[in-house]
């Protein structure tokens, strides 16, 4: 009996070890991180446990997972009650999570560790605080990570800069089948509405912020009309492959994000493709991703330390180099590292780094000039209008397939019809021959 019990215990323990259910490791020794793919320096991530041990005397093990869509991340937390300790949503999801009571405040006391949270640019904090809700200040619940603009990446050998400086280029017939549109309903919505109201914007009758956050039925109908008019001209909707298509010269215009543009421009230089990036004169979206601690987190202490760690200037620089985007950290070390005296372009970055940064030689794609930022705005959560916007997006993506696709479908259908008729004719001839043979045998 003892042998049987021992054998059963071995089997049970083996089963637990395989399923991960039997785990004596205390949860406070684990930090569960949920982030966008390719959005952090992996070596820096691996170094965090050692740093955490130096600061707290405690061991920590990282469980790291990635997501591709904000809404998937939110669903896991809101409906699945996943116990991620720290996640990195975009601004409109931060707003939604705050309104739904899905966030915990970030600790700001770190013992002997400096409070690096103060390194966040006041500009970023001001923008995130626009998401505050019912007495809950957003900056108590979210710290900026990366930010940037939405604009047009273009091939300078085929598209003049004056064309790329307006959203009209995405509706320009001369670039038919050379345009890539971002497969993001929020960016597409704002782009179409800005283009449709370009004249009112120029006359000051409406602002970019008002337009991009107008979810009236009239605006939804306008967006649908303009996106359907654009669709026959584009080579496709892309979520991530657009920058590679641009570096290979297969597309000439790509509605994209500034960080992807930085990567593409550098990559294209090595293969003789000349790319550049513009934020259209009509205005655009300026977006912000930030770190938050979800309601169901089980290690708030380690999560707060991790967010603080990411605000170290050296760590921020490494993460910027790894992903191509711009850190929300605005310290002298960051500014010094990013100044490029070989450039002839000077940008006013006083809004981000402070008064001394009013004329800086720096990459204009990564760090937009004050005049660019002033014609951009943040897209807010569409709230209870989200379903209507998604229904419109579904109609745009689901019809008006384009001549090439329609031809393929018709040809395929024609081949199937011909093949079916041919098989039936074959069967008829076969049955007719059999009938003749049977009759011939009877007559014998």
CSV table of C-alpha atoms in Angstrom, one decimal:
chain,number,residue,atom,x,y,z
A,1,UNK,CA,0.0,0.0,0.0
A,2,UNK,CA,2.9,2.4,0.9
A,3,UNK,CA,4.4,1.7,-2.5
A,4,UNK,CA,1.2,2.5,-4.3
A,5,UNK,CA,0.7,5.7,-2.3
A,6,UNK,CA,4.3,6.7,-3.1
A,7,UNK,CA,3.7,6.0,-6.7
A,8,UNK,CA,0.5,8.0,-6.7
A,9,UNK,CA,2.3,10.9,-5.0
A,10,UNK,CA,5.0,10.9,-7.6
A,11,UNK,CA,2.4,11.0,-10.4
A,12,UNK,CA,0.5,13.8,-8.8
A,13,UNK,CA,3.7,15.9,-8.3
A,14,UNK,CA,4.7,15.2,-11.9
A,15,UNK,CA,1.3,16.3,-13.1
A,16,UNK,CA,1.5,19.5,-11.0
A,17,UNK,CA,4.9,20.3,-12.3
A,18,UNK,CA,3.8,19.9,-15.9
A,19,UNK,CA,0.7,22.0,-15.5
A,20,UNK,CA,2.4,24.6,-13.4
A,21,UNK,CA,-0.3,24.3,-10.7
A,22,UNK,CA,2.0,23.1,-8.0
A,23,UNK,CA,4.2,26.1,-7.2
A,24,UNK,CA,5.5,27.0,-3.8
A,25,UNK,CA,7.1,30.2,-5.1
A,26,UNK,CA,5.5,33.2,-3.3
A,27,UNK,CA,3.6,35.5,-5.6
A,28,UNK,CA,5.5,38.5,-4.2
A,29,UNK,CA,8.6,37.1,-5.8
A,30,UNK,CA,7.2,37.2,-9.3
A,31,UNK,CA,6.6,40.3,-11.5
A,32,UNK,CA,4.2,39.7,-14.3
A,33,UNK,CA,4.7,42.2,-17.2
A,34,UNK,CA,2.5,42.7,-20.2
A,35,UNK,CA,3.9,44.9,-23.0
A,36,UNK,CA,3.8,45.5,-26.7
A,37,UNK,CA,6.0,43.2,-28.8
A,38,UNK,CA,9.5,44.6,-29.6
A,39,UNK,CA,9.0,47.5,-27.3
A,40,UNK,CA,11.8,47.1,-24.7
A,41,UNK,CA,15.5,46.4,-24.5
A,42,UNK,CA,15.7,42.7,-23.5
A,43,UNK,CA,19.1,43.0,-21.9
A,44,UNK,CA,17.8,45.8,-19.7
A,45,UNK,CA,14.8,43.7,-18.8
A,46,UNK,CA,17.1,40.8,-17.7
A,47,UNK,CA,19.1,43.2,-15.5
A,48,UNK,CA,16.1,44.4,-13.5
A,49,UNK,CA,16.0,41.5,-11.0
A,50,UNK,CA,19.6,42.2,-9.9
A,51,UNK,CA,18.8,46.0,-9.5
A,52,UNK,CA,15.7,45.2,-7.6
A,53,UNK,CA,17.6,42.9,-5.2
A,54,UNK,CA,20.2,45.8,-4.7
A,55,UNK,CA,17.4,48.2,-3.8
A,56,UNK,CA,15.1,46.0,-1.7
A,57,UNK,CA,17.1,43.0,-0.7
A,58,UNK,CA,14.4,40.8,-2.3
A,59,UNK,CA,14.5,38.4,-5.1
A,60,UNK,CA,12.2,38.8,-8.1
A,61,UNK,CA,11.5,36.7,-11.1
A,62,UNK,CA,10.0,38.2,-14.3
A,63,UNK,CA,7.2,36.6,-16.3
A,64,UNK,CA,7.1,38.6,-19.5
A,65,UNK,CA,4.2,38.5,-22.1
A,66,UNK,CA,3.4,40.6,-25.2
A,67,UNK,CA,0.3,41.7,-26.9
A,68,UNK,CA,-0.4,43.3,-30.4
A,69,UNK,CA,-3.8,45.0,-29.7
A,70,UNK,CA,-4.8,47.2,-26.8
A,71,UNK,CA,-8.3,45.7,-26.7
A,72,UNK,CA,-6.9,42.2,-26.3
A,73,UNK,CA,-4.8,43.3,-23.3
A,74,UNK,CA,-7.8,45.1,-21.8
A,75,UNK,CA,-10.1,42.1,-22.2
A,76,UNK,CA,-7.7,39.8,-20.4
A,77,UNK,CA,-7.7,42.1,-17.4
A,78,UNK,CA,-11.3,43.3,-17.4
A,79,UNK,CA,-13.0,40.0,-18.1
A,80,UNK,CA,-10.3,37.4,-17.3
A,81,UNK,CA,-9.1,39.1,-14.2
A,82,UNK,CA,-5.5,38.3,-15.2
A,83,UNK,CA,-3.1,39.2,-12.5
A,84,UNK,CA,-0.6,41.2,-14.5
A,85,UNK,CA,1.4,43.5,-12.3
A,86,UNK,CA,2.3,46.1,-14.8
A,87,UNK,CA,1.0,46.7,-18.4
A,88,UNK,CA,1.7,49.3,-21.1
A,89,UNK,CA,-1.6,50.5,-22.8
A,90,UNK,CA,-2.1,53.5,-25.0
A,91,UNK,CA,-3.7,56.7,-23.8
A,92,UNK,CA,-7.3,56.0,-24.7
A,93,UNK,CA,-7.2,52.6,-22.9
A,94,UNK,CA,-5.6,54.2,-19.9
A,95,UNK,CA,-8.6,56.6,-19.9
A,96,UNK,CA,-11.0,53.6,-20.2
A,97,UNK,CA,-9.3,51.7,-17.5
A,98,UNK,CA,-9.4,54.7,-15.1
A,99,UNK,CA,-13.1,55.3,-15.7
A,100,UNK,CA,-13.8,51.6,-15.1
A,101,UNK,CA,-11.9,51.5,-11.9
A,102,UNK,CA,-9.3,49.0,-13.2
A,103,UNK,CA,-6.2,50.8,-12.1
A,104,UNK,CA,-4.2,51.0,-8.8
A,105,UNK,CA,-2.1,54.1,-8.0
A,106,UNK,CA,1.6,53.8,-8.5
A,107,UNK,CA,3.7,53.9,-5.3
A,108,UNK,CA,6.2,56.9,-5.2
A,109,UNK,CA,8.2,55.9,-2.1
A,110,UNK,CA,11.2,53.7,-3.1
A,111,UNK,CA,13.3,53.6,0.1
A,112,UNK,CA,17.0,54.3,-0.8
A,113,UNK,CA,16.2,54.3,-4.6
A,114,UNK,CA,15.9,57.8,-6.2
A,115,UNK,CA,12.4,58.7,-7.4
A,116,UNK,CA,13.1,58.6,-11.1
A,117,UNK,CA,9.4,59.2,-11.8
A,118,UNK,CA,10.3,62.9,-11.6
A,119,UNK,CA,12.2,62.5,-14.9
A,120,UNK,CA,9.0,62.3,-16.8
A,121,UNK,CA,8.6,65.4,-19.0
A,122,UNK,CA,6.0,67.8,-17.6
A,123,UNK,CA,4.6,68.0,-21.1
A,124,UNK,CA,3.8,64.2,-21.0
A,125,UNK,CA,2.3,64.5,-17.5
A,126,UNK,CA,0.1,67.4,-18.6
A,127,UNK,CA,-1.2,65.4,-21.6
A,128,UNK,CA,-1.9,62.3,-19.5
A,129,UNK,CA,-3.7,64.3,-16.9
A,130,UNK,CA,-6.3,65.2,-19.6
A,131,UNK,CA,-7.4,61.6,-19.0
A,132,UNK,CA,-8.2,62.2,-15.3
A,133,UNK,CA,-11.6,61.1,-14.2
A,134,UNK,CA,-13.9,61.9,-11.2
A,135,UNK,CA,-11.2,63.2,-8.9
A,136,UNK,CA,-8.7,60.6,-9.9
A,137,UNK,CA,-5.6,62.3,-11.4
A,138,UNK,CA,-4.3,60.2,-14.3
A,139,UNK,CA,-0.7,60.9,-13.5
A,140,UNK,CA,-1.1,59.1,-10.2
A,141,UNK,CA,-2.1,56.0,-12.1
A,142,UNK,CA,0.0,56.2,-15.3
A,143,UNK,CA,3.6,57.1,-16.1
A,144,UNK,CA,4.5,57.9,-19.7
A,145,UNK,CA,6.7,55.4,-21.5
A,146,UNK,CA,7.0,56.2,-25.3
A,147,UNK,CA,5.2,58.8,-27.4
A,148,UNK,CA,5.1,60.0,-31.0
A,149,UNK,CA,3.1,61.2,-33.9
A,150,UNK,CA,1.1,59.7,-36.8
A,151,UNK,CA,2.1,60.9,-40.3
A,152,UNK,CA,3.2,59.9,-43.7
A,153,UNK,CA,6.3,57.9,-44.6
A,154,UNK,CA,7.2,58.5,-48.2
A,155,UNK,CA,9.7,57.6,-50.9
A,156,UNK,CA,11.4,60.8,-51.9
A,157,UNK,CA,12.3,59.5,-55.4
A,158,UNK,CA,8.7,59.2,-56.3
A,159,UNK,CA,6.7,61.5,-54.0
A,160,UNK,CA,7.6,65.2,-53.6
A,161,UNK,CA,7.7,66.5,-50.0
A,162,UNK,CA,4.9,69.0,-50.8
A,163,UNK,CA,2.6,66.1,-51.6
A,164,UNK,CA,3.5,64.2,-48.4
A,165,UNK,CA,2.8,67.3,-46.3
A,166,UNK,CA,-1.0,66.8,-46.8
A,167,UNK,CA,-3.4,64.0,-46.1
A,168,UNK,CA,-4.7,64.6,-49.7
A,169,UNK,CA,-1.8,62.4,-50.9
A,170,UNK,CA,-3.6,59.3,-49.6
A,171,UNK,CA,-6.5,60.1,-51.9
A,172,UNK,CA,-4.3,61.1,-54.9
A,173,UNK,CA,-5.0,59.0,-58.1
A,174,UNK,CA,-1.4,59.3,-59.3
A,175,UNK,CA,-0.2,57.1,-56.3
A,176,UNK,CA,-2.8,54.4,-56.9
A,177,UNK,CA,-1.6,51.0,-55.7
A,178,UNK,CA,1.4,52.6,-54.1
A,179,UNK,CA,-0.3,53.6,-50.9
A,180,UNK,CA,-0.4,51.7,-47.6
A,181,UNK,CA,-2.9,52.6,-45.0
A,182,UNK,CA,-2.5,51.7,-41.3
A,183,UNK,CA,-5.0,49.0,-40.2
A,184,UNK,CA,-6.1,51.0,-37.1
A,185,UNK,CA,-9.6,52.2,-37.0
A,186,UNK,CA,-8.7,55.1,-34.6
A,187,UNK,CA,-5.9,56.5,-36.8
A,188,UNK,CA,-7.9,56.0,-40.0
A,189,UNK,CA,-10.9,57.7,-38.4
A,190,UNK,CA,-9.0,60.8,-37.4
A,191,UNK,CA,-7.1,61.0,-40.7
A,192,UNK,CA,-10.3,60.8,-42.8
A,193,UNK,CA,-12.1,63.4,-40.6
A,194,UNK,CA,-9.2,65.8,-40.7
A,195,UNK,CA,-8.9,65.5,-44.5
A,196,UNK,CA,-12.7,66.0,-45.0
A,197,UNK,CA,-12.6,69.2,-42.9
A,198,UNK,CA,-9.3,70.6,-44.1
A,199,UNK,CA,-10.9,73.9,-45.2
A,200,UNK,CA,-12.7,74.5,-41.9
A,201,UNK,CA,-9.4,73.7,-40.1
A,202,UNK,CA,-7.6,76.3,-42.2
A,203,UNK,CA,-10.2,78.9,-41.4
A,204,UNK,CA,-10.1,78.1,-37.7
A,205,UNK,CA,-13.7,77.0,-37.6
A,206,UNK,CA,-12.8,73.7,-35.8
A,207,UNK,CA,-9.7,72.2,-34.1
A,208,UNK,CA,-7.9,68.9,-34.7
A,209,UNK,CA,-8.8,67.8,-31.2
A,210,UNK,CA,-12.5,68.5,-31.7
A,211,UNK,CA,-12.5,66.6,-35.1
A,212,UNK,CA,-10.7,63.5,-34.0
A,213,UNK,CA,-12.9,63.1,-30.9
A,214,UNK,CA,-16.2,63.8,-32.7
A,215,UNK,CA,-18.2,60.6,-32.8
A,216,UNK,CA,-21.5,62.0,-34.0
A,217,UNK,CA,-23.4,60.0,-36.6
A,218,UNK,CA,-22.7,62.6,-39.2
A,219,UNK,CA,-18.9,62.4,-38.5
A,220,UNK,CA,-19.0,58.5,-38.7
A,221,UNK,CA,-20.9,58.7,-42.0
A,222,UNK,CA,-18.3,61.2,-43.3
A,223,UNK,CA,-15.4,59.0,-42.3
A,224,UNK,CA,-17.0,56.0,-44.0
A,225,UNK,CA,-17.5,57.9,-47.2
A,226,UNK,CA,-13.9,59.1,-47.4
A,227,UNK,CA,-12.4,55.8,-46.4
A,228,UNK,CA,-14.4,54.0,-49.0
A,229,UNK,CA,-13.2,56.5,-51.6
A,230,UNK,CA,-9.6,55.9,-50.5
A,231,UNK,CA,-9.8,52.1,-50.5
A,232,UNK,CA,-9.6,51.5,-54.3
A,233,UNK,CA,-6.3,53.5,-54.4
A,234,UNK,CA,-4.4,51.7,-51.6
A,235,UNK,CA,-2.3,48.6,-52.0
A,236,UNK,CA,-3.5,47.3,-48.7
A,237,UNK,CA,-4.2,47.8,-45.0
A,238,UNK,CA,-1.2,47.0,-42.8
A,239,UNK,CA,-0.6,46.5,-39.2
A,240,UNK,CA,3.2,46.1,-39.1
A,241,UNK,CA,4.5,45.1,-42.6
A,242,UNK,CA,4.2,48.6,-44.1
A,243,UNK,CA,7.6,49.8,-43.1
A,244,UNK,CA,9.3,46.8,-44.7
A,245,UNK,CA,7.3,47.3,-47.9
A,246,UNK,CA,8.5,50.9,-48.0
A,247,UNK,CA,12.2,49.9,-47.5
A,248,UNK,CA,11.9,47.6,-50.5
A,249,UNK,CA,10.4,50.2,-52.7
A,250,UNK,CA,7.1,48.3,-53.2
A,251,UNK,CA,5.1,51.2,-51.8
A,252,UNK,CA,5.7,54.9,-51.9
A,253,UNK,CA,3.3,56.3,-49.3
A,254,UNK,CA,2.5,54.8,-45.8
A,255,UNK,CA,0.3,56.3,-43.2
A,256,UNK,CA,2.4,55.3,-40.1
A,257,UNK,CA,3.7,56.1,-36.7
A,258,UNK,CA,6.9,58.1,-36.1
A,259,UNK,CA,8.8,55.3,-34.4
A,260,UNK,CA,8.2,52.9,-37.4
A,261,UNK,CA,9.3,55.8,-39.7
A,262,UNK,CA,12.6,56.1,-37.8
A,263,UNK,CA,13.3,52.4,-38.3
A,264,UNK,CA,12.3,52.4,-42.0
A,265,UNK,CA,14.4,55.5,-42.9
A,266,UNK,CA,17.5,54.0,-41.3
A,267,UNK,CA,16.9,50.6,-42.8
A,268,UNK,CA,16.2,52.0,-46.3
A,269,UNK,CA,19.5,53.9,-46.4
A,270,UNK,CA,21.4,50.7,-46.5
A,271,UNK,CA,19.7,49.5,-49.7
A,272,UNK,CA,19.6,52.8,-51.6
A,273,UNK,CA,16.0,53.6,-50.9
A,274,UNK,CA,15.3,57.2,-49.8
A,275,UNK,CA,12.6,57.7,-47.3
A,276,UNK,CA,11.4,60.7,-45.3
A,277,UNK,CA,8.5,61.4,-42.9
A,278,UNK,CA,6.1,64.3,-42.6
A,279,UNK,CA,3.3,65.2,-40.2
A,280,UNK,CA,0.6,66.7,-42.6
A,281,UNK,CA,0.0,70.4,-42.3
A,282,UNK,CA,-3.7,69.9,-41.6
A,283,UNK,CA,-2.8,68.2,-38.3
A,284,UNK,CA,-2.6,64.7,-36.9
A,285,UNK,CA,-2.6,62.4,-33.9
A,286,UNK,CA,0.0,62.6,-31.1
A,287,UNK,CA,-0.1,59.5,-29.1
A,288,UNK,CA,1.2,58.3,-25.7
A,289,UNK,CA,1.8,54.9,-24.2
A,290,UNK,CA,2.2,54.6,-20.5
A,291,UNK,CA,2.8,52.1,-17.7
A,292,UNK,CA,0.0,51.3,-15.3
A,293,UNK,CA,-0.8,48.8,-12.5
A,294,UNK,CA,-4.0,46.9,-13.1
A,295,UNK,CA,-6.6,46.3,-10.4
A,296,UNK,CA,-5.9,42.6,-10.2
A,297,UNK,CA,-2.1,43.0,-9.8
A,298,UNK,CA,-0.6,40.9,-7.0
A,299,UNK,CA,2.8,42.6,-6.7
A,300,UNK,CA,2.2,46.3,-6.7
A,301,UNK,CA,5.5,47.0,-4.9
A,302,UNK,CA,7.7,45.3,-7.7
A,303,UNK,CA,5.5,46.9,-10.4
A,304,UNK,CA,6.1,50.4,-8.9
A,305,UNK,CA,9.8,49.7,-8.7
A,306,UNK,CA,9.8,48.5,-12.3
A,307,UNK,CA,8.1,51.7,-13.6
A,308,UNK,CA,10.5,53.8,-11.5
A,309,UNK,CA,13.5,51.8,-13.0
A,310,UNK,CA,12.2,52.5,-16.6
A,311,UNK,CA,12.5,56.3,-15.8
A,312,UNK,CA,16.2,56.1,-15.2
A,313,UNK,CA,17.9,58.1,-18.0
A,314,UNK,CA,20.3,55.3,-19.0
A,315,UNK,CA,17.5,52.7,-19.1
A,316,UNK,CA,15.3,55.1,-21.1
A,317,UNK,CA,18.0,55.6,-23.7
A,318,UNK,CA,18.5,51.9,-24.1
A,319,UNK,CA,14.8,51.3,-24.6
A,320,UNK,CA,14.6,54.2,-27.2
A,321,UNK,CA,17.5,52.6,-29.1
A,322,UNK,CA,15.8,49.2,-29.0
A,323,UNK,CA,12.4,50.3,-30.4
A,324,UNK,CA,13.0,53.6,-32.3
A,325,UNK,CA,10.4,55.5,-30.4
A,326,UNK,CA,10.8,58.5,-28.0
A,327,UNK,CA,10.9,58.1,-24.3
A,328,UNK,CA,8.7,60.3,-22.0
A,329,UNK,CA,11.8,60.9,-19.9
A,330,UNK,CA,13.2,64.4,-20.4
A,331,UNK,CA,16.5,64.8,-18.6
A,332,UNK,CA,19.7,66.6,-19.7
A,333,UNK,CA,21.3,63.1,-20.3
A,334,UNK,CA,18.7,62.3,-22.8
A,335,UNK,CA,18.9,65.6,-24.6
A,336,UNK,CA,22.7,65.4,-24.7
A,337,UNK,CA,22.6,61.9,-26.2
A,338,UNK,CA,20.1,62.9,-28.9
A,339,UNK,CA,21.7,66.1,-30.1
A,340,UNK,CA,23.2,65.6,-33.6
A,341,UNK,CA,25.4,68.6,-34.7
A,342,UNK,CA,25.7,67.2,-38.2
A,343,UNK,CA,22.1,68.1,-38.9
A,344,UNK,CA,21.1,71.4,-40.4
A,345,UNK,CA,17.6,71.2,-38.9
A,346,UNK,CA,16.9,73.0,-35.6
A,347,UNK,CA,13.8,72.2,-33.5
A,348,UNK,CA,12.1,74.0,-30.7
A,349,UNK,CA,11.8,71.4,-28.0
A,350,UNK,CA,11.3,73.8,-25.1
A,351,UNK,CA,7.8,72.3,-24.5
A,352,UNK,CA,9.4,68.9,-23.7
A,353,UNK,CA,12.9,69.6,-22.3
A,354,UNK,CA,12.5,73.1,-20.9
A,355,UNK,CA,13.4,76.7,-22.0
A,356,UNK,CA,17.0,75.9,-22.8
A,357,UNK,CA,15.9,73.5,-25.6
A,358,UNK,CA,14.4,76.1,-27.9
A,359,UNK,CA,16.8,75.5,-30.8
A,360,UNK,CA,18.2,72.0,-30.9
A,361,UNK,CA,19.9,70.0,-33.7
A,362,UNK,CA,17.9,66.8,-33.4
A,363,UNK,CA,16.1,64.2,-35.5
A,364,UNK,CA,12.8,65.8,-36.5
A,365,UNK,CA,11.1,62.5,-36.9
A,366,UNK,CA,11.7,61.4,-33.4
A,367,UNK,CA,11.3,64.8,-31.7
A,368,UNK,CA,8.6,66.9,-33.4
A,369,UNK,CA,9.1,70.7,-33.4
A,370,UNK,CA,6.7,72.8,-31.2
A,371,UNK,CA,4.8,73.9,-34.3
A,372,UNK,CA,4.2,70.3,-35.2
A,373,UNK,CA,2.9,69.3,-31.8
A,374,UNK,CA,0.7,72.4,-31.7
A,375,UNK,CA,-1.2,71.2,-34.8
A,376,UNK,CA,-1.7,67.7,-33.4
A,377,UNK,CA,-4.0,66.3,-30.7
A,378,UNK,CA,-4.6,63.2,-28.6
A,379,UNK,CA,-7.3,60.8,-29.6
A,380,UNK,CA,-9.6,60.1,-26.6
A,381,UNK,CA,-11.6,57.0,-25.7
A,382,UNK,CA,-14.8,56.9,-27.9
A,383,UNK,CA,-16.7,55.4,-25.0
A,384,UNK,CA,-20.2,54.1,-25.8
A,385,UNK,CA,-19.7,55.2,-29.5
A,386,UNK,CA,-17.0,52.6,-30.0
A,387,UNK,CA,-19.4,50.0,-31.3
A,388,UNK,CA,-20.8,52.4,-33.9
A,389,UNK,CA,-17.3,53.3,-35.1
A,390,UNK,CA,-16.3,49.6,-35.3
A,391,UNK,CA,-19.4,48.8,-37.3
A,392,UNK,CA,-18.5,51.5,-39.7
A,393,UNK,CA,-14.9,50.2,-39.9
A,394,UNK,CA,-16.3,46.7,-40.6
A,395,UNK,CA,-18.3,48.1,-43.5
A,396,UNK,CA,-15.3,49.9,-44.9
A,397,UNK,CA,-13.1,46.8,-44.7
A,398,UNK,CA,-15.8,44.4,-45.9
A,399,UNK,CA,-17.0,45.8,-49.2
A,400,UNK,CA,-15.5,47.6,-52.2
A,401,UNK,CA,-12.9,44.9,-52.7
A,402,UNK,CA,-11.2,46.5,-55.7
A,403,UNK,CA,-11.0,45.5,-59.3
A,404,UNK,CA,-8.1,43.1,-58.9
A,405,UNK,CA,-9.7,41.1,-56.1
A,406,UNK,CA,-13.1,41.1,-57.9
A,407,UNK,CA,-11.4,39.7,-61.1
A,408,UNK,CA,-9.8,37.0,-59.2
A,409,UNK,CA,-13.1,36.0,-57.5
A,410,UNK,CA,-15.0,36.0,-60.8
A,411,UNK,CA,-12.3,34.0,-62.6
A,412,UNK,CA,-12.2,31.5,-59.8
A,413,UNK,CA,-16.0,31.2,-59.8
A,414,UNK,CA,-16.0,30.8,-63.6
A,415,UNK,CA,-13.4,28.0,-63.4
A,416,UNK,CA,-15.6,26.2,-60.8
A,417,UNK,CA,-18.6,26.5,-63.1
A,418,UNK,CA,-16.8,25.2,-66.1
A,419,UNK,CA,-15.3,22.4,-64.1
A,420,UNK,CA,-18.7,21.4,-62.7
A,421,UNK,CA,-20.3,21.4,-66.2
A,422,UNK,CA,-17.4,19.4,-67.5
A,423,UNK,CA,-17.7,16.8,-64.8
A,424,UNK,CA,-21.5,16.5,-65.4
A,425,UNK,CA,-20.9,16.2,-69.1
A,426,UNK,CA,-18.3,13.5,-68.5
A,427,UNK,CA,-20.7,11.6,-66.2
A,428,UNK,CA,-23.5,11.9,-68.8
A,429,UNK,CA,-21.3,10.5,-71.6
A,430,UNK,CA,-20.1,7.7,-69.3
A,431,UNK,CA,-23.7,6.7,-68.4
A,432,UNK,CA,-24.8,6.9,-72.0
A,433,UNK,CA,-22.0,4.6,-73.0
A,434,UNK,CA,-23.0,2.1,-70.3
A,435,UNK,CA,-26.6,2.2,-71.5
A,436,UNK,CA,-25.5,1.4,-75.0
A,437,UNK,CA,-23.4,-1.5,-73.9
A,438,UNK,CA,-26.2,-3.0,-71.8
A,439,UNK,CA,-28.6,-2.7,-74.7
A,440,UNK,CA,-26.1,-4.3,-77.1
A,441,UNK,CA,-25.6,-7.2,-74.7
A,442,UNK,CA,-29.4,-7.8,-74.4
A,443,UNK,CA,-29.8,-7.9,-78.2
A,444,UNK,CA,-27.2,-10.7,-78.3
